CSV table of C-alpha atoms in Angstrom, one decimal:
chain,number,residue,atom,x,y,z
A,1,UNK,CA,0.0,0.0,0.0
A,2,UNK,CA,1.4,3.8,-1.1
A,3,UNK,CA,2.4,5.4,1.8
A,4,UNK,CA,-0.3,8.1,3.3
A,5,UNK,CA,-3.0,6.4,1.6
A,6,UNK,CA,-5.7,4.3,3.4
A,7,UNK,CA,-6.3,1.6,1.0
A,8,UNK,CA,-10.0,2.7,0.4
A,9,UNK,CA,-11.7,3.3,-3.2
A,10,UNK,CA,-12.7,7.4,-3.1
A,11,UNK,CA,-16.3,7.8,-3.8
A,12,UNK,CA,-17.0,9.6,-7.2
A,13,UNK,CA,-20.0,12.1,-6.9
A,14,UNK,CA,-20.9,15.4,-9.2
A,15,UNK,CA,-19.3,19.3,-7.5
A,16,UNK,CA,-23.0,20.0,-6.4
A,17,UNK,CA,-23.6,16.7,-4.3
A,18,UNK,CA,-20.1,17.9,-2.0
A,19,UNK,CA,-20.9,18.8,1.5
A,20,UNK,CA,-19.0,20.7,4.2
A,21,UNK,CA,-15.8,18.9,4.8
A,22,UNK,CA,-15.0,16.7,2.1
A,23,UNK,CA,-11.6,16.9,0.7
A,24,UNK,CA,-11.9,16.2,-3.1
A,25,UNK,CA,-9.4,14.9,-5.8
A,26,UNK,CA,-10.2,16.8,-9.5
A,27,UNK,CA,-8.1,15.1,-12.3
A,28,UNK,CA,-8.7,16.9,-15.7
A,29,UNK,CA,-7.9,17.2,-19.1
A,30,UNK,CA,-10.0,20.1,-20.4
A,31,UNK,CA,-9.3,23.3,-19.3
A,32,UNK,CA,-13.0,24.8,-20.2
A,33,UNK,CA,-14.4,22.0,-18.3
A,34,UNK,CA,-12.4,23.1,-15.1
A,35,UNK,CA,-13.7,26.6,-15.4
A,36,UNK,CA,-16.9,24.8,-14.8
A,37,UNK,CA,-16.3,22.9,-11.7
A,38,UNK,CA,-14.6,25.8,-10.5
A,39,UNK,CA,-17.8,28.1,-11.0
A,40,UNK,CA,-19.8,25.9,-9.9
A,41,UNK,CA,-17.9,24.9,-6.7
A,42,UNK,CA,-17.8,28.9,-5.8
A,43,UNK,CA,-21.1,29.3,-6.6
A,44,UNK,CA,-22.3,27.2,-4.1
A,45,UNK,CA,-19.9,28.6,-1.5
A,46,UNK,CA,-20.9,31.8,-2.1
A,47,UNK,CA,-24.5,30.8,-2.0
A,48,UNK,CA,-24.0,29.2,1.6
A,49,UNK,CA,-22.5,32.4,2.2
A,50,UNK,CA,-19.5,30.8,2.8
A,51,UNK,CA,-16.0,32.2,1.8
A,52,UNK,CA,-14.4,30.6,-1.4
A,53,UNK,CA,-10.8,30.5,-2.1
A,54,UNK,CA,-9.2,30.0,-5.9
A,55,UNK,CA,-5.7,29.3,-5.8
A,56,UNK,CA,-4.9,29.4,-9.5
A,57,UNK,CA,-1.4,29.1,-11.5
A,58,UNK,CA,0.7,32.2,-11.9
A,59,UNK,CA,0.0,32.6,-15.7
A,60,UNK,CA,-3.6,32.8,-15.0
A,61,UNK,CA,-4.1,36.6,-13.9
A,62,UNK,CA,-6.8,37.7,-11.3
A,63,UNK,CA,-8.6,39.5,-13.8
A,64,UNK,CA,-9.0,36.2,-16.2
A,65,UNK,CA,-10.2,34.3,-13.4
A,66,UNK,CA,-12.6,37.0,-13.0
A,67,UNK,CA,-14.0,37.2,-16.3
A,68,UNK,CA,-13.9,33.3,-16.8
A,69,UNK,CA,-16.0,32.8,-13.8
A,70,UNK,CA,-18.2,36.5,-15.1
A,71,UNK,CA,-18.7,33.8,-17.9
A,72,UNK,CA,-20.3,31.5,-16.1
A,73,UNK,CA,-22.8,32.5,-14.4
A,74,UNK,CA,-20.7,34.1,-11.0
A,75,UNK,CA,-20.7,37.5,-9.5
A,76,UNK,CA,-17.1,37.0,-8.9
A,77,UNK,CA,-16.2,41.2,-9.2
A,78,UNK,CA,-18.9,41.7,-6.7
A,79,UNK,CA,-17.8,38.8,-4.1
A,80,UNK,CA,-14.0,39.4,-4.1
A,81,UNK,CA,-15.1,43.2,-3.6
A,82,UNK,CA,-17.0,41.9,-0.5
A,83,UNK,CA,-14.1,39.5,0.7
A,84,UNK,CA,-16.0,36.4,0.2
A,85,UNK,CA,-13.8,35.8,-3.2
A,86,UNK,CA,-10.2,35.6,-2.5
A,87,UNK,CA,-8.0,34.8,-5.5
A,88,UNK,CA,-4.4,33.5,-5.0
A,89,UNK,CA,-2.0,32.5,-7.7
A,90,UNK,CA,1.3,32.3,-5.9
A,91,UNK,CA,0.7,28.4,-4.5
A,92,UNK,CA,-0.4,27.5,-1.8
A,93,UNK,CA,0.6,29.2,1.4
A,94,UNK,CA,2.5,27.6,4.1
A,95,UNK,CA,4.4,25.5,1.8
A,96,UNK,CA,8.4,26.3,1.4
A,97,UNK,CA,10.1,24.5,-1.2
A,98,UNK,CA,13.4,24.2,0.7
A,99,UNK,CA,11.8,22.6,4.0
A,100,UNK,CA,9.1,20.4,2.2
A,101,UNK,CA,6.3,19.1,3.7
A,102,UNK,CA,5.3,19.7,7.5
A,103,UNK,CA,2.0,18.4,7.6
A,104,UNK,CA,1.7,20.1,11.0
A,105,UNK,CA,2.4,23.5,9.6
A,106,UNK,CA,0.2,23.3,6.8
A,107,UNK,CA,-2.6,21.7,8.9
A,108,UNK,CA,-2.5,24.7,11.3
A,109,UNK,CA,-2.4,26.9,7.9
A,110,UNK,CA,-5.9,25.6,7.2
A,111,UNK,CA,-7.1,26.0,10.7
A,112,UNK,CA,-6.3,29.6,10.7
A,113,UNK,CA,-7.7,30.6,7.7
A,114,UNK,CA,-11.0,29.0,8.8
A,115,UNK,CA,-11.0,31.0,11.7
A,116,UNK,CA,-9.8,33.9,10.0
A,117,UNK,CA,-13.2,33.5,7.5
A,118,UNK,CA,-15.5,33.1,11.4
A,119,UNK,CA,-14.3,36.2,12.7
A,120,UNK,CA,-15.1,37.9,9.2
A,121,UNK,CA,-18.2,36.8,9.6
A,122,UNK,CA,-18.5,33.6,7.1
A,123,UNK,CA,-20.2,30.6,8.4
A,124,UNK,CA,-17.8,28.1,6.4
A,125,UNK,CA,-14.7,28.3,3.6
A,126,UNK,CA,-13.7,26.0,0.9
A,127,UNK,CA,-11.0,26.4,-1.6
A,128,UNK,CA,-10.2,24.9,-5.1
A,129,UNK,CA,-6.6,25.5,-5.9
A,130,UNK,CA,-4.4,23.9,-9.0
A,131,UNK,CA,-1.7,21.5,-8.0
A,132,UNK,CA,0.7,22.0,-10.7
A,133,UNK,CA,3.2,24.1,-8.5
A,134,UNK,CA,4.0,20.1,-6.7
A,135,UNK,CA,5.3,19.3,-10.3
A,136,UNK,CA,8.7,21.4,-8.9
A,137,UNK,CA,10.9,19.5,-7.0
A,138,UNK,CA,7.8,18.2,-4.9
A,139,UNK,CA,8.5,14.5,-3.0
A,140,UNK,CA,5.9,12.3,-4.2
A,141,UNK,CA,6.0,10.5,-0.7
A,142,UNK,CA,5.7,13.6,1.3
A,143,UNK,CA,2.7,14.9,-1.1
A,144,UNK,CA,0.5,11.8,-0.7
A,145,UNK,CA,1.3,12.0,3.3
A,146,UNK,CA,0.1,15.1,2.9
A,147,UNK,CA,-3.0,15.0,1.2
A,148,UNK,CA,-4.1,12.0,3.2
A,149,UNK,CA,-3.6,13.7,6.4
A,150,UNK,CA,-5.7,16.6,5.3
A,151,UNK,CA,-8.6,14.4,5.6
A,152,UNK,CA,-9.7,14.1,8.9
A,153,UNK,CA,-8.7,17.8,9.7
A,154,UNK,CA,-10.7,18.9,6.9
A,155,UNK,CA,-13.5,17.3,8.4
A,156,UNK,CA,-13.2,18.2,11.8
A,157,UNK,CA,-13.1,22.1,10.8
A,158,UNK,CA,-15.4,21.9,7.6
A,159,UNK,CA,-12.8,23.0,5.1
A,160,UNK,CA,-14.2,22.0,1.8
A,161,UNK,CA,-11.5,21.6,-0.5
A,162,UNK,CA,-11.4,20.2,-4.2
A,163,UNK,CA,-7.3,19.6,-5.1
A,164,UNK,CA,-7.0,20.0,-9.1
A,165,UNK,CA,-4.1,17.7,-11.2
A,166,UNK,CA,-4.0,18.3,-14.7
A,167,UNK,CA,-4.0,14.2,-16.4
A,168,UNK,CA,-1.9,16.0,-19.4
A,169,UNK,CA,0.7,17.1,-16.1
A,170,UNK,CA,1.2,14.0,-14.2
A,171,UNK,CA,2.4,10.4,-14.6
A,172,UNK,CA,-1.0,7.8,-14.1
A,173,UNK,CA,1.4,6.2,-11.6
A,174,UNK,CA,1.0,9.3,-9.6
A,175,UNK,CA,-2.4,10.5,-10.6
A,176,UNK,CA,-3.6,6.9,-9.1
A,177,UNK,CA,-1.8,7.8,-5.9
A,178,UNK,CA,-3.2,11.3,-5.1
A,179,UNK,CA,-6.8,10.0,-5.8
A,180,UNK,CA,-6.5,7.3,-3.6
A,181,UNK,CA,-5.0,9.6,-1.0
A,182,UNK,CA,-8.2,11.5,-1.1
A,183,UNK,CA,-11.6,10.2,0.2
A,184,UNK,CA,-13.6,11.6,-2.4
A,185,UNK,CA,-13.3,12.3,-6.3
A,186,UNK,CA,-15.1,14.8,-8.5
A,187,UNK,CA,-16.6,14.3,-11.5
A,188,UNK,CA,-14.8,16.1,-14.3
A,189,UNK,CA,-17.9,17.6,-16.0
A,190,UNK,CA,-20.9,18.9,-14.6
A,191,UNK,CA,-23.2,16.3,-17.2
A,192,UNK,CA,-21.2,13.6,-16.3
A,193,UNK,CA,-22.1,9.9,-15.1
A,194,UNK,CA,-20.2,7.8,-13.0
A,195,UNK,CA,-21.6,3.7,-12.9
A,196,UNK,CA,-19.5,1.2,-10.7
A,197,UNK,CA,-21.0,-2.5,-9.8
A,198,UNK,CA,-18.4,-4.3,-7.7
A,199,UNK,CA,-19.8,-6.6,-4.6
A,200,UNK,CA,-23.6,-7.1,-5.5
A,201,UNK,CA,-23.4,-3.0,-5.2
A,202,UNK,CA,-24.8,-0.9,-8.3
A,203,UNK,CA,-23.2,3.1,-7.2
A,204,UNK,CA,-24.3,5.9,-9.8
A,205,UNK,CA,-23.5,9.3,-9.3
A,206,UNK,CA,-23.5,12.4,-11.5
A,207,UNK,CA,-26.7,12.9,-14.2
A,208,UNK,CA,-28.3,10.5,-15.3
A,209,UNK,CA,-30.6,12.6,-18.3
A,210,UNK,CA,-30.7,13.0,-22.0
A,211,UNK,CA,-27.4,13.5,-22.5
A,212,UNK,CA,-25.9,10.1,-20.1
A,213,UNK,CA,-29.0,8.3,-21.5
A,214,UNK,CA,-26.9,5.8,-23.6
A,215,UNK,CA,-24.0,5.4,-21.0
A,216,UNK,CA,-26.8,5.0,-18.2
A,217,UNK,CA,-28.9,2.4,-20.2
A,218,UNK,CA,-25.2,0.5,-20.9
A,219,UNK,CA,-24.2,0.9,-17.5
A,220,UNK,CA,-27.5,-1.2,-16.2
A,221,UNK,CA,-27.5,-3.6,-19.1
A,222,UNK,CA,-23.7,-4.3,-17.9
A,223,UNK,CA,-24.7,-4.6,-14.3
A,224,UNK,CA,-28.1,-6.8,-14.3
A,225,UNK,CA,-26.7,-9.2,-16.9
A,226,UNK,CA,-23.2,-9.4,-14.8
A,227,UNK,CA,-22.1,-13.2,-14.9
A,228,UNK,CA,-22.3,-13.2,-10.7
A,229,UNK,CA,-25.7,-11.8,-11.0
A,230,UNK,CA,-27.6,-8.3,-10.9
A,231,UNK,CA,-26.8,-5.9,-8.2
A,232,UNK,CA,-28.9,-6.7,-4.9
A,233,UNK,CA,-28.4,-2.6,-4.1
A,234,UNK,CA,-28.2,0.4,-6.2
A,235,UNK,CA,-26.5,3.2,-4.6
A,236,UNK,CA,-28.3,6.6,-5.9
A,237,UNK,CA,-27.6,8.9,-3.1
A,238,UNK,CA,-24.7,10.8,-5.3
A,239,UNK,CA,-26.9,11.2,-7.9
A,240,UNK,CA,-27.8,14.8,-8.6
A,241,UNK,CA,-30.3,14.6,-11.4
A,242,UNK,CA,-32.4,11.3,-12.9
A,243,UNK,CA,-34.6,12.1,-15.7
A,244,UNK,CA,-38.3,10.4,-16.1
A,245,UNK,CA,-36.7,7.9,-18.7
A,246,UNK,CA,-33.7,6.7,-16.6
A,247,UNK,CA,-36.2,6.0,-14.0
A,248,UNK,CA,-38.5,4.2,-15.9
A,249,UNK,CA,-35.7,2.3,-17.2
A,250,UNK,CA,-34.6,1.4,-14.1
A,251,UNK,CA,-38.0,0.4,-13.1
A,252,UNK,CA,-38.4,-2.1,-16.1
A,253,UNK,CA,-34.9,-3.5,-15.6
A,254,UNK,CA,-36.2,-4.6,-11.9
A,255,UNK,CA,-39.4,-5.7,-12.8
A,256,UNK,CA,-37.4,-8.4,-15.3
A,257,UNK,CA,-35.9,-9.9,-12.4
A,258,UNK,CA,-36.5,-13.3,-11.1
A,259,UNK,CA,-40.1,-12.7,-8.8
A,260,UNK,CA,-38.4,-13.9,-5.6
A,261,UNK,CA,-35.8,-11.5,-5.9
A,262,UNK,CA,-35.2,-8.4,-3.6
A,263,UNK,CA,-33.1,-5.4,-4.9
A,264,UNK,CA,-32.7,-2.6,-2.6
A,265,UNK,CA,-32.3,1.1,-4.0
A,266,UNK,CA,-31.3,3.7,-1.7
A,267,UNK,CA,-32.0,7.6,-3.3
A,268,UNK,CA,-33.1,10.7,-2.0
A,269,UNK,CA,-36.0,11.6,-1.4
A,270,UNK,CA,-36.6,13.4,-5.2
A,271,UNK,CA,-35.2,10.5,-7.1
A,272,UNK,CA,-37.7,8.5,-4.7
A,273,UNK,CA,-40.8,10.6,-6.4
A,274,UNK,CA,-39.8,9.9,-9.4
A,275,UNK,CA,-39.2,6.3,-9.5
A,276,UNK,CA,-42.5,5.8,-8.1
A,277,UNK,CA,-44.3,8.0,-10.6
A,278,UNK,CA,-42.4,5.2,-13.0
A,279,UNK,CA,-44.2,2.9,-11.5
A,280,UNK,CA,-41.4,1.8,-9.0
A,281,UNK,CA,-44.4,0.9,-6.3
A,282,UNK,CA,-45.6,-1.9,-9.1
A,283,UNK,CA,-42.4,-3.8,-8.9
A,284,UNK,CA,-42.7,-6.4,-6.0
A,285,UNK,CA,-38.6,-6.8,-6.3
A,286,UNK,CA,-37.8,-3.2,-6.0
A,287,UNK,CA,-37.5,-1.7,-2.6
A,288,UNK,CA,-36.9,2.0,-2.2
A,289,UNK,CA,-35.5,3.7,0.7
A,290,UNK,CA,-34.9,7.2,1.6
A,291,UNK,CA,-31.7,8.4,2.8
């Protein structure tokens, strides 16, 4: 096992379904698809009223990351007028290339700027910042120690944090390592479906609508006609959107199932409506719990 790392798969889930906390791994290869997460991760901040920090490279300028956010939807002007948008692109602070990592030092670094963002006022932060800088000299050992102990003090002060690596950047030997040092991974685009079956467990997360139609009805087809049988749970509590169509496929793809069958599907309490309006109460296999 790498070192730092805990040996547990991160769970994959869409930029809107993260909650207070969760320290997420974003790897990439489309620059205009970042821009996305990124608005959409400060969007939400900024709705929660939260404080959001951008830690962006040093080629991009703070006026670009204000018009590119401008662009999507953000009043970024206004909120780094008001202090609630602070935009960074000299790395991230409290690391010094010529002493390396101090976990201890960058853990209290965190700390304080979460209770820098209470005393202004802000009932949470989160930051998204780009990881290329680690490309310099960086230890790969002492980076995956450091991400992984991130976790649990992220959660204990609910620091929201989304770590970016560029795919086009870094090895796969390393990409593999960060996202396994990091409980949760994000979904590179905001229309994107995620579909593993592994265990008699069916996870989807992301959209499931007109435009993951085909890789959703694949992704069933693959799982209920598995050679060790369909899933006996589907896992649609990181799913952000399911359209009446995915439902009703759903549906039908449990009502084909052997009678004495019992598949479980846990959802919230919307995808719940909507699965029943598909006739999901019909289907004596199918039984669907909120949560």
């Amino acid at each position: 096992m790498d070192s730092g790392t805990s040996g547990t798969v991160p769970r994959t889930l869409s930029v809107d379904r993260m909650a207070s906390g969760d320290h997420a791994c974003l790897g990439f290869d489309d620059d205009d698809a970042r821009w996305e997460i990124r608005a959409a991760f400060a969007e939400s901040g900024l709705h929660r009223g939260e404080q959001v920090l951008l830690f962006t490279d040093p080629a991009t300028s703070v006026e670009e990351t204000i018009t590119r956010l401008s662009a999507l939807g953000v009043r970024a002007a206004r909120a780094l007028a008001l202090g609630s948008l602070v935009i960074l692109d000299n790395g991230i602070p409290g690391y010094d290339p010529a002493a390396g990592f101090d976990i201890e030092a960058h853990a209290a670094t965190w700390v304080r700027a979460t209770d820098d963002a209470h005393r202004q006022g802000f009932p949470g932060i989160r930051a998204v910042g780009d990881m290329s800088w680690v490309l310099q000299d960086v230890d790969h050992d002492g980076l995956i120690a450091y991400e992984a102990a991130l976790t649990p003090v992220f959660a204990h002060i609910g620091f929201t944090a989304i770590c970016e690596y560029d795919r086009r950047r870094f090895t796969p030997d390393l990409l593999g390592r960060v996202s396994a040092a990091h409980p949760t991974s994000v979904l590179q685009r905001l229309d994107a479906l995620h579909i593993e079956h592994a265990d008699g467990t069916l996870v989807i997360s992301g959209d499931a609508d007109l435009a993951t139609r085909s890789e959703f009805e694949f992704g069933l087809r693959e799982a209920f006609e598995s050679p060790v049988g369909p899933p006996r749970l589907i896992d649609l509590t990181e799913l952000s959107f399911i359209d009446a169509h995915c439902a009703a496929l759903l549906v039908r793809r449990t009502a084909d199932l052997d009678p004495a069958a019992r598949l479980v599907l846990r959802c919230p309490p919307l995808h719940a409506r909507t699965l029943r309006l598909c006739g999901a109460t019909e289907v004596p296999q199918l039984f669907v719990v909120e949560g």
